[in-house]
């Protein structure tokens, strides 16, 4: 799969022992780290689609820490070498990864299976309540060539 320009994926390592496990999600000495704005968790219930939005300034760093999430990215950026490219990722307990999403790239996600998907995000910017750096489209907007329907077969 051709990754959208600026997108980075890092396979995360679970370190298990007899008590449970530890998994580092983002470290300041990793090349994926730029700066820290804040950290938050977002939940997506089965059957819900949280899409589409992008940021003009902020980089996102997604880690799915509960369930499985299908995260889809679309690059509409003028001048980008990957303009028009879609990326689909399946993140969660079966595939622990850090997904770095650049500004200007539409993204959205949905829970896979019958469990709530929990995504922790480490954005580079603080959320500005008065002027949010969020620009939205409906999940089924025809300008993005993607259908959220589950593919059977």
Tab-separated table of N, CA and C in Angstrom, residues 43-123:
chain	number	residue	atom	x	y	z
A	43	UNK	N	-14.103	7.270	22.140
A	43	UNK	CA	-14.756	5.972	21.978
A	43	UNK	C	-15.675	6.004	20.768
A	44	UNK	N	-15.736	4.873	20.093
A	44	UNK	CA	-16.642	4.724	18.958
A	44	UNK	C	-17.410	3.417	19.152
A	45	UNK	N	-18.729	3.533	19.265
A	45	UNK	CA	-19.557	2.361	19.467
A	45	UNK	C	-19.725	1.581	18.167
A	46	UNK	N	-19.967	0.268	18.256
A	46	UNK	CA	-20.209	-0.527	17.049
A	46	UNK	C	-21.360	0.066	16.232
A	47	UNK	N	-21.160	0.133	14.926
A	47	UNK	CA	-22.172	0.671	14.026
A	47	UNK	C	-22.104	2.167	13.815
A	48	UNK	N	-21.210	2.856	14.542
A	48	UNK	CA	-21.071	4.313	14.419
A	48	UNK	C	-19.855	4.625	13.546
A	49	UNK	N	-19.985	5.657	12.716
A	49	UNK	CA	-18.875	6.119	11.876
A	49	UNK	C	-18.540	7.539	12.301
A	50	UNK	N	-17.310	7.756	12.733
A	50	UNK	CA	-16.838	9.098	13.079
A	50	UNK	C	-15.967	9.589	11.925
A	51	UNK	N	-16.583	10.278	10.974
A	51	UNK	CA	-15.867	10.756	9.790
A	51	UNK	C	-16.676	11.890	9.174
A	52	UNK	N	-16.043	12.675	8.426
A	52	UNK	CA	-14.658	12.949	8.087
A	52	UNK	C	-14.245	14.264	8.732
A	53	UNK	N	-12.971	14.428	9.033
A	53	UNK	CA	-12.452	15.739	9.404
A	53	UNK	C	-10.943	15.783	9.156
A	54	UNK	N	-10.440	17.015	9.092
A	54	UNK	CA	-8.991	17.231	8.972
A	54	UNK	C	-8.628	18.453	9.799
A	55	UNK	N	-7.339	18.643	9.965
A	55	UNK	CA	-6.808	19.791	10.705
A	55	UNK	C	-5.881	20.581	9.784
A	56	UNK	N	-5.816	21.886	9.956
A	56	UNK	CA	-4.893	22.706	9.169
A	56	UNK	C	-3.510	22.764	9.797
A	57	UNK	N	-3.430	22.654	11.137
A	57	UNK	CA	-2.153	22.793	11.843
A	57	UNK	C	-1.738	21.490	12.527
A	58	UNK	N	-2.672	20.837	13.146
A	58	UNK	CA	-2.415	19.716	14.050
A	58	UNK	C	-2.039	18.417	13.333
A	59	UNK	N	-1.068	17.712	13.908
A	59	UNK	CA	-0.773	16.326	13.572
A	59	UNK	C	-1.439	15.460	14.636
A	60	UNK	N	-2.043	14.352	14.241
A	60	UNK	CA	-2.618	13.399	15.181
A	60	UNK	C	-1.726	12.176	15.286
A	61	UNK	N	-1.762	11.527	16.449
A	61	UNK	CA	-1.027	10.279	16.702
A	61	UNK	C	-2.009	9.315	17.353
A	62	UNK	N	-2.611	8.410	16.566
A	62	UNK	CA	-3.651	7.494	17.043
A	62	UNK	C	-3.055	6.175	17.503
A	63	UNK	N	-3.552	5.669	18.625
A	63	UNK	CA	-3.299	4.311	19.086
A	63	UNK	C	-4.642	3.762	19.558
A	64	UNK	N	-5.080	2.643	19.001
A	64	UNK	CA	-6.322	2.006	19.439
A	64	UNK	C	-5.980	1.083	20.602
A	65	UNK	N	-6.518	1.407	21.795
A	65	UNK	CA	-6.177	0.666	23.012
A	65	UNK	C	-7.286	-0.274	23.469
A	66	UNK	N	-8.422	-0.270	22.793
A	66	UNK	CA	-9.516	-1.172	23.140
A	66	UNK	C	-10.293	-1.541	21.904
A	67	UNK	N	-10.543	-2.838	21.729
A	67	UNK	CA	-11.259	-3.292	20.546
A	67	UNK	C	-10.405	-3.148	19.299
A	68	UNK	N	-11.095	-3.050	18.170
A	68	UNK	CA	-10.445	-2.843	16.878
A	68	UNK	C	-11.122	-1.668	16.193
A	69	UNK	N	-10.333	-0.867	15.485
A	69	UNK	CA	-10.864	0.281	14.752
A	69	UNK	C	-10.365	0.236	13.313
A	70	UNK	N	-11.270	0.521	12.396
A	70	UNK	CA	-10.868	0.752	11.004
A	70	UNK	C	-10.701	2.259	10.875
A	71	UNK	N	-9.475	2.692	10.580
A	71	UNK	CA	-9.164	4.106	10.417
A	71	UNK	C	-8.866	4.332	8.941
A	72	UNK	N	-9.560	5.300	8.346
A	72	UNK	CA	-9.407	5.577	6.918
A	72	UNK	C	-8.909	7.005	6.745
A	73	UNK	N	-7.919	7.168	5.858
A	73	UNK	CA	-7.343	8.468	5.547
A	73	UNK	C	-7.546	8.761	4.066
A	74	UNK	N	-7.752	10.021	3.739
A	74	UNK	CA	-7.872	10.451	2.339
A	74	UNK	C	-7.096	11.745	2.172
A	75	UNK	N	-6.268	11.798	1.121
A	75	UNK	CA	-5.420	12.955	0.854
A	75	UNK	C	-6.012	13.838	-0.242
A	76	UNK	N	-6.616	14.999	0.121
A	76	UNK	CA	-7.142	15.926	-0.887
A	76	UNK	C	-6.202	17.091	-1.173
A	77	UNK	N	-4.999	17.061	-0.600
A	77	UNK	CA	-4.119	18.238	-0.594
A	77	UNK	C	-3.570	18.549	-1.980
A	78	UNK	N	-3.798	19.784	-2.405
A	78	UNK	CA	-3.225	20.262	-3.666
A	78	UNK	C	-1.704	20.243	-3.539
A	79	UNK	N	-1.028	19.762	-4.551
A	79	UNK	CA	0.420	19.724	-4.557
A	79	UNK	C	1.020	18.529	-3.844
A	80	UNK	N	0.198	17.721	-3.191
A	80	UNK	CA	0.711	16.528	-2.517
A	80	UNK	C	1.017	15.448	-3.554
A	81	UNK	N	2.151	14.750	-3.407
A	81	UNK	CA	2.449	13.660	-4.358
A	81	UNK	C	1.482	12.484	-4.235
A	82	UNK	N	0.685	12.460	-3.157
A	82	UNK	CA	-0.281	11.372	-2.982
A	82	UNK	C	-1.720	11.887	-3.018
A	83	UNK	N	-1.954	13.028	-3.680
A	83	UNK	CA	-3.317	13.570	-3.781
A	83	UNK	C	-4.243	12.512	-4.363
A	84	UNK	N	-5.381	12.293	-3.696
A	84	UNK	CA	-6.367	11.318	-4.158
A	84	UNK	C	-6.172	9.914	-3.605
A	85	UNK	N	-5.104	9.679	-2.832
A	85	UNK	CA	-4.817	8.345	-2.293
A	85	UNK	C	-5.619	8.122	-1.007
A	86	UNK	N	-6.155	6.908	-0.866
A	86	UNK	CA	-6.842	6.450	0.348
A	86	UNK	C	-5.949	5.455	1.067
A	87	UNK	N	-5.926	5.492	2.383
A	87	UNK	CA	-5.259	4.470	3.198
A	87	UNK	C	-6.273	3.936	4.194
A	88	UNK	N	-6.295	2.607	4.376
A	88	UNK	CA	-7.173	1.962	5.343
A	88	UNK	C	-6.299	1.173	6.310
A	89	UNK	N	-6.502	1.388	7.601
A	89	UNK	CA	-5.731	0.711	8.643
A	89	UNK	C	-6.681	0.028	9.617
A	90	UNK	N	-6.275	-1.129	10.102
A	90	UNK	CA	-7.024	-1.873	11.107
A	90	UNK	C	-6.150	-1.883	12.359
A	91	UNK	N	-6.509	-1.044	13.330
A	91	UNK	CA	-5.700	-0.843	14.530
A	91	UNK	C	-6.400	-1.437	15.737
A	92	UNK	N	-5.624	-1.935	16.683
A	92	UNK	CA	-6.200	-2.409	17.932
A	92	UNK	C	-5.438	-3.586	18.492
A	93	UNK	N	-6.127	-4.381	19.313
A	93	UNK	CA	-5.448	-5.470	20.018
A	93	UNK	C	-4.852	-6.511	19.080
A	94	UNK	N	-5.400	-6.667	17.876
A	94	UNK	CA	-4.828	-7.601	16.906
A	94	UNK	C	-3.680	-6.987	16.106
A	95	UNK	N	-3.569	-5.673	16.132
A	95	UNK	CA	-2.556	-4.958	15.360
A	95	UNK	C	-2.193	-3.660	16.083
A	96	UNK	N	-1.414	-3.755	17.183
A	96	UNK	CA	-1.081	-2.546	17.933
A	96	UNK	C	-0.087	-1.666	17.167
A	97	UNK	N	-0.553	-0.482	16.788
A	97	UNK	CA	0.261	0.438	15.984
A	97	UNK	C	0.029	1.869	16.439
A	98	UNK	N	1.027	2.697	16.164
A	98	UNK	CA	0.909	4.146	16.257
A	98	UNK	C	0.707	4.647	14.835
A	99	UNK	N	-0.353	5.417	14.604
A	99	UNK	CA	-0.640	5.974	13.285
A	99	UNK	C	-0.514	7.487	13.374
A	100	UNK	N	0.429	8.048	12.621
A	100	UNK	CA	0.661	9.498	12.601
A	100	UNK	C	-0.009	10.084	11.365
A	101	UNK	N	-0.910	11.057	11.596
A	101	UNK	CA	-1.730	11.636	10.530
A	101	UNK	C	-1.365	13.106	10.359
A	102	UNK	N	-0.932	13.503	9.146
A	102	UNK	CA	-0.525	14.899	8.939
A	102	UNK	C	-1.706	15.853	8.755
A	103	UNK	N	-1.447	17.146	8.935
A	103	UNK	CA	-2.477	18.147	8.655
A	103	UNK	C	-2.938	18.052	7.201
A	104	UNK	N	-4.200	18.409	6.974
A	104	UNK	CA	-4.748	18.445	5.623
A	104	UNK	C	-5.283	17.121	5.128
A	105	UNK	N	-5.067	16.036	5.864
A	105	UNK	CA	-5.522	14.706	5.451
A	105	UNK	C	-6.821	14.382	6.184
A	106	UNK	N	-7.883	14.124	5.408
A	106	UNK	CA	-9.144	13.718	6.022
A	106	UNK	C	-8.955	12.373	6.696
A	107	UNK	N	-9.590	12.211	7.859
A	107	UNK	CA	-9.546	10.929	8.544
A	107	UNK	C	-10.853	10.678	9.281
A	108	UNK	N	-11.107	9.394	9.483
A	108	UNK	CA	-12.284	8.965	10.211
A	108	UNK	C	-12.086	7.537	10.657
A	109	UNK	N	-12.990	7.061	11.511
A	109	UNK	CA	-12.856	5.687	11.974
A	109	UNK	C	-14.191	5.126	12.410
A	110	UNK	N	-14.217	3.815	12.505
A	110	UNK	CA	-15.379	3.084	12.987
A	110	UNK	C	-14.887	1.881	13.771
A	111	UNK	N	-15.722	1.403	14.684
A	111	UNK	CA	-15.394	0.191	15.434
A	111	UNK	C	-15.578	-1.012	14.518
A	112	UNK	N	-14.691	-1.982	14.661
A	112	UNK	CA	-14.832	-3.239	13.920
A	112	UNK	C	-15.299	-4.309	14.900
A	113	UNK	N	-16.211	-5.153	14.439
A	113	UNK	CA	-16.742	-6.191	15.311
A	113	UNK	C	-17.813	-5.626	16.226
A	114	UNK	N	-18.026	-6.299	17.361
A	114	UNK	CA	-19.117	-5.904	18.252
A	114	UNK	C	-18.629	-5.244	19.541
A	115	UNK	N	-17.394	-4.734	19.543
A	115	UNK	CA	-16.840	-4.055	20.723
A	115	UNK	C	-16.608	-2.577	20.425
A	116	UNK	N	-16.757	-1.759	21.434
A	116	UNK	CA	-16.417	-0.341	21.325
A	116	UNK	C	-14.924	-0.212	21.023
A	117	UNK	N	-14.585	0.659	20.093
A	117	UNK	CA	-13.175	0.961	19.799
A	117	UNK	C	-12.774	2.175	20.623
A	118	UNK	N	-11.634	2.070	21.301
A	118	UNK	CA	-11.097	3.167	22.106
A	118	UNK	C	-9.789	3.629	21.485
A	119	UNK	N	-9.740	4.881	21.075
A	119	UNK	CA	-8.538	5.433	20.454
A	119	UNK	C	-7.981	6.532	21.346
A	120	UNK	N	-6.699	6.402	21.678
A	120	UNK	CA	-5.972	7.458	22.372
A	120	UNK	C	-5.285	8.291	21.297
A	121	UNK	N	-5.402	9.612	21.415
A	121	UNK	CA	-4.740	10.516	20.471
A	121	UNK	C	-3.798	11.431	21.244
A	122	UNK	N	-2.630	11.646	20.645
A	122	UNK	CA	-1.641	12.586	21.159
A	122	UNK	C	-1.448	13.677	20.101
A	123	UNK	N	-2.382	14.642	20.004
A	123	UNK	CA	-2.227	15.692	19.002
A	123	UNK	C	-1.086	16.645	19.366
